[in-house]
């Protein structure tokens, strides 16, 4: 049990659960402690795992999932915008290249006409 509590605390720390505000966690602390002087199994762990901890974890997971989906949608929107801008830039670049080619052709024609006169 002590090893499981240490594993839980380690995972909670790596996930950043200890840094969440009390409003995000409904006041639940994610650092578990073993109470060796407990008189019942429920009192051996510092938090009620099924009654308090699990619902808060589900709530946090749900919030992170919705944040992830919102971020993915925003990323997709930005990618589409970037694609449109890249396409517009390519069109402008093609127009500039065509205009430059026309200017060179007209300049060559002008120089030829100038030499003839």
PDB file of C-alpha atoms in Angstrom:
ATOM      1  CA  UNK A   1       0.000   0.000   0.000  1.00  0.00           C
ATOM      2  CA  UNK A   2       2.836   2.365   0.863  1.00  0.00           C
ATOM      3  CA  UNK A   3       4.491   1.689  -2.507  1.00  0.00           C
ATOM      4  CA  UNK A   4       1.192   2.341  -4.326  1.00  0.00           C
ATOM      5  CA  UNK A   5       0.801   5.646  -2.489  1.00  0.00           C
ATOM      6  CA  UNK A   6       4.348   6.632  -3.488  1.00  0.00           C
ATOM      7  CA  UNK A   7       3.609   5.712  -7.114  1.00  0.00           C
ATOM      8  CA  UNK A   8       0.401   7.750  -7.038  1.00  0.00           C
ATOM      9  CA  UNK A   9       2.166  10.764  -5.523  1.00  0.00           C
ATOM     10  CA  UNK A  10       4.941  10.501  -8.107  1.00  0.00           C
ATOM     11  CA  UNK A  11       2.462  10.343 -11.000  1.00  0.00           C
ATOM     12  CA  UNK A  12       0.381  13.185  -9.565  1.00  0.00           C
ATOM     13  CA  UNK A  13       3.527  15.317  -9.305  1.00  0.00           C
ATOM     14  CA  UNK A  14       4.613  14.498 -12.887  1.00  0.00           C
ATOM     15  CA  UNK A  15       1.130  15.343 -14.167  1.00  0.00           C
ATOM     16  CA  UNK A  16       1.219  18.655 -12.319  1.00  0.00           C
ATOM     17  CA  UNK A  17      -1.834  17.864 -10.202  1.00  0.00           C
ATOM     18  CA  UNK A  18      -0.186  19.331  -7.102  1.00  0.00           C
ATOM     19  CA  UNK A  19       0.060  22.720  -8.852  1.00  0.00           C
ATOM     20  CA  UNK A  20      -3.666  23.009  -9.571  1.00  0.00           C
ATOM     21  CA  UNK A  21      -5.640  25.579  -7.641  1.00  0.00           C
ATOM     22  CA  UNK A  22      -8.135  24.448  -4.967  1.00  0.00           C
ATOM     23  CA  UNK A  23     -11.017  25.648  -7.167  1.00  0.00           C
ATOM     24  CA  UNK A  24      -9.867  23.321  -9.962  1.00  0.00           C
ATOM     25  CA  UNK A  25      -9.641  20.372  -7.590  1.00  0.00           C
ATOM     26  CA  UNK A  26     -12.667  21.046  -5.395  1.00  0.00           C
ATOM     27  CA  UNK A  27     -10.273  21.315  -2.450  1.00  0.00           C
ATOM     28  CA  UNK A  28      -8.815  17.820  -2.946  1.00  0.00           C
ATOM     29  CA  UNK A  29      -5.108  17.429  -2.292  1.00  0.00           C
ATOM     30  CA  UNK A  30      -3.322  15.084  -4.637  1.00  0.00           C
ATOM     31  CA  UNK A  31      -0.586  14.132  -2.242  1.00  0.00           C
ATOM     32  CA  UNK A  32      -1.649  10.993  -0.421  1.00  0.00           C
ATOM     33  CA  UNK A  33      -0.338   9.983   2.983  1.00  0.00           C
ATOM     34  CA  UNK A  34      -0.485   6.668   4.760  1.00  0.00           C
ATOM     35  CA  UNK A  35      -2.020   6.783   8.218  1.00  0.00           C
ATOM     36  CA  UNK A  36      -0.459   3.809  10.033  1.00  0.00           C
ATOM     37  CA  UNK A  37      -2.534   4.480  13.169  1.00  0.00           C
ATOM     38  CA  UNK A  38      -5.851   4.140  11.357  1.00  0.00           C
ATOM     39  CA  UNK A  39      -8.570   1.996  12.826  1.00  0.00           C
ATOM     40  CA  UNK A  40     -10.226   1.177   9.495  1.00  0.00           C
ATOM     41  CA  UNK A  41      -9.136   0.640   5.886  1.00  0.00           C
ATOM     42  CA  UNK A  42     -10.873   3.863   4.782  1.00  0.00           C
ATOM     43  CA  UNK A  43      -8.771   5.907   7.226  1.00  0.00           C
ATOM     44  CA  UNK A  44      -5.434   4.418   6.096  1.00  0.00           C
ATOM     45  CA  UNK A  45      -5.165   6.801   3.130  1.00  0.00           C
ATOM     46  CA  UNK A  46      -5.387  10.558   3.651  1.00  0.00           C
ATOM     47  CA  UNK A  47      -8.019  11.103   0.914  1.00  0.00           C
ATOM     48  CA  UNK A  48     -11.193   9.221   0.008  1.00  0.00           C
ATOM     49  CA  UNK A  49     -10.068   7.672  -3.277  1.00  0.00           C
ATOM     50  CA  UNK A  50     -13.476   6.649  -4.634  1.00  0.00           C
ATOM     51  CA  UNK A  51     -15.661   9.345  -3.125  1.00  0.00           C
ATOM     52  CA  UNK A  52     -13.550  12.495  -3.593  1.00  0.00           C
ATOM     53  CA  UNK A  53     -10.402  11.827  -5.586  1.00  0.00           C
ATOM     54  CA  UNK A  54     -11.832   9.890  -8.535  1.00  0.00           C
ATOM     55  CA  UNK A  55     -14.634  12.398  -9.363  1.00  0.00           C
ATOM     56  CA  UNK A  56     -12.140  15.267  -9.294  1.00  0.00           C
ATOM     57  CA  UNK A  57      -9.760  13.353 -11.568  1.00  0.00           C
ATOM     58  CA  UNK A  58     -12.632  12.695 -13.978  1.00  0.00           C
ATOM     59  CA  UNK A  59     -13.531  16.403 -13.908  1.00  0.00           C
ATOM     60  CA  UNK A  60      -9.908  17.427 -14.567  1.00  0.00           C
ATOM     61  CA  UNK A  61      -9.595  14.902 -17.406  1.00  0.00           C
ATOM     62  CA  UNK A  62     -12.822  16.176 -18.944  1.00  0.00           C
ATOM     63  CA  UNK A  63     -11.603  19.790 -18.749  1.00  0.00           C
ATOM     64  CA  UNK A  64      -8.247  18.895 -20.295  1.00  0.00           C
ATOM     65  CA  UNK A  65      -9.976  16.932 -23.059  1.00  0.00           C
ATOM     66  CA  UNK A  66     -12.233  19.877 -23.899  1.00  0.00           C
ATOM     67  CA  UNK A  67      -9.207  22.209 -23.814  1.00  0.00           C
ATOM     68  CA  UNK A  68      -7.377  19.805 -26.128  1.00  0.00           C
ATOM     69  CA  UNK A  69     -10.291  19.678 -28.577  1.00  0.00           C
ATOM     70  CA  UNK A  70     -10.594  23.465 -28.553  1.00  0.00           C
ATOM     71  CA  UNK A  71      -6.846  23.770 -29.196  1.00  0.00           C
ATOM     72  CA  UNK A  72      -7.018  21.225 -32.019  1.00  0.00           C
ATOM     73  CA  UNK A  73      -9.890  23.157 -33.625  1.00  0.00           C
ATOM     74  CA  UNK A  74      -7.934  26.396 -33.289  1.00  0.00           C
ATOM     75  CA  UNK A  75      -4.859  24.729 -34.788  1.00  0.00           C
ATOM     76  CA  UNK A  76      -6.920  23.461 -37.720  1.00  0.00           C
ATOM     77  CA  UNK A  77      -8.363  26.946 -38.285  1.00  0.00           C
ATOM     78  CA  UNK A  78      -4.884  28.489 -38.167  1.00  0.00           C
ATOM     79  CA  UNK A  79      -3.527  25.835 -40.535  1.00  0.00           C
ATOM     80  CA  UNK A  80      -6.329  26.539 -43.013  1.00  0.00           C
ATOM     81  CA  UNK A  81      -5.609  30.258 -42.769  1.00  0.00           C
ATOM     82  CA  UNK A  82      -1.899  29.633 -43.297  1.00  0.00           C
ATOM     83  CA  UNK A  83      -2.683  27.506 -46.357  1.00  0.00           C
ATOM     84  CA  UNK A  84      -4.872  30.282 -47.812  1.00  0.00           C
ATOM     85  CA  UNK A  85      -2.158  32.879 -47.162  1.00  0.00           C
ATOM     86  CA  UNK A  86       0.521  30.658 -48.717  1.00  0.00           C
ATOM     87  CA  UNK A  87      -1.693  30.163 -51.780  1.00  0.00           C
ATOM     88  CA  UNK A  88      -2.308  33.920 -52.072  1.00  0.00           C
ATOM     89  CA  UNK A  89       1.409  34.582 -51.683  1.00  0.00           C
ATOM     90  CA  UNK A  90       2.180  32.083 -54.436  1.00  0.00           C
ATOM     91  CA  UNK A  91      -0.381  33.749 -56.707  1.00  0.00           C
ATOM     92  CA  UNK A  92       1.200  37.161 -56.072  1.00  0.00           C
ATOM     93  CA  UNK A  93       4.647  35.727 -56.671  1.00  0.00           C
ATOM     94  CA  UNK A  94       3.464  34.261 -59.986  1.00  0.00           C
ATOM     95  CA  UNK A  95       1.960  37.627 -60.938  1.00  0.00           C
ATOM     96  CA  UNK A  96       5.232  39.400 -60.124  1.00  0.00           C
ATOM     97  CA  UNK A  97       7.188  36.870 -62.152  1.00  0.00           C
ATOM     98  CA  UNK A  98       4.831  37.289 -65.128  1.00  0.00           C
ATOM     99  CA  UNK A  99       4.995  41.080 -64.858  1.00  0.00           C
ATOM    100  CA  UNK A 100       8.794  40.972 -64.649  1.00  0.00           C
ATOM    101  CA  UNK A 101       8.930  38.774 -67.730  1.00  0.00           C
ATOM    102  CA  UNK A 102       6.672  41.204 -69.579  1.00  0.00           C
ATOM    103  CA  UNK A 103       8.836  44.157 -68.497  1.00  0.00           C
ATOM    104  CA  UNK A 104      11.973  42.334 -69.753  1.00  0.00           C
ATOM    105  CA  UNK A 105      10.275  41.573 -73.051  1.00  0.00           C
ATOM    106  CA  UNK A 106       9.112  45.171 -73.474  1.00  0.00           C
ATOM    107  CA  UNK A 107      12.552  46.467 -72.505  1.00  0.00           C
ATOM    108  CA  UNK A 108      14.180  44.176 -75.077  1.00  0.00           C
ATOM    109  CA  UNK A 109      11.677  45.299 -77.701  1.00  0.00           C
ATOM    110  CA  UNK A 110      12.278  48.956 -76.828  1.00  0.00           C
ATOM    111  CA  UNK A 111      16.066  48.497 -77.048  1.00  0.00           C
ATOM    112  CA  UNK A 112      15.703  46.795 -80.436  1.00  0.00           C
ATOM    113  CA  UNK A 113      13.481  49.615 -81.717  1.00  0.00           C
ATOM    114  CA  UNK A 114      15.930  52.177 -80.357  1.00  0.00           C
ATOM    115  CA  UNK A 115      18.836  50.529 -82.210  1.00  0.00           C
ATOM    116  CA  UNK A 116      16.937  50.466 -85.469  1.00  0.00           C
ATOM    117  CA  UNK A 117      16.313  54.225 -85.360  1.00  0.00           C
TER     118      UNK A 117
END
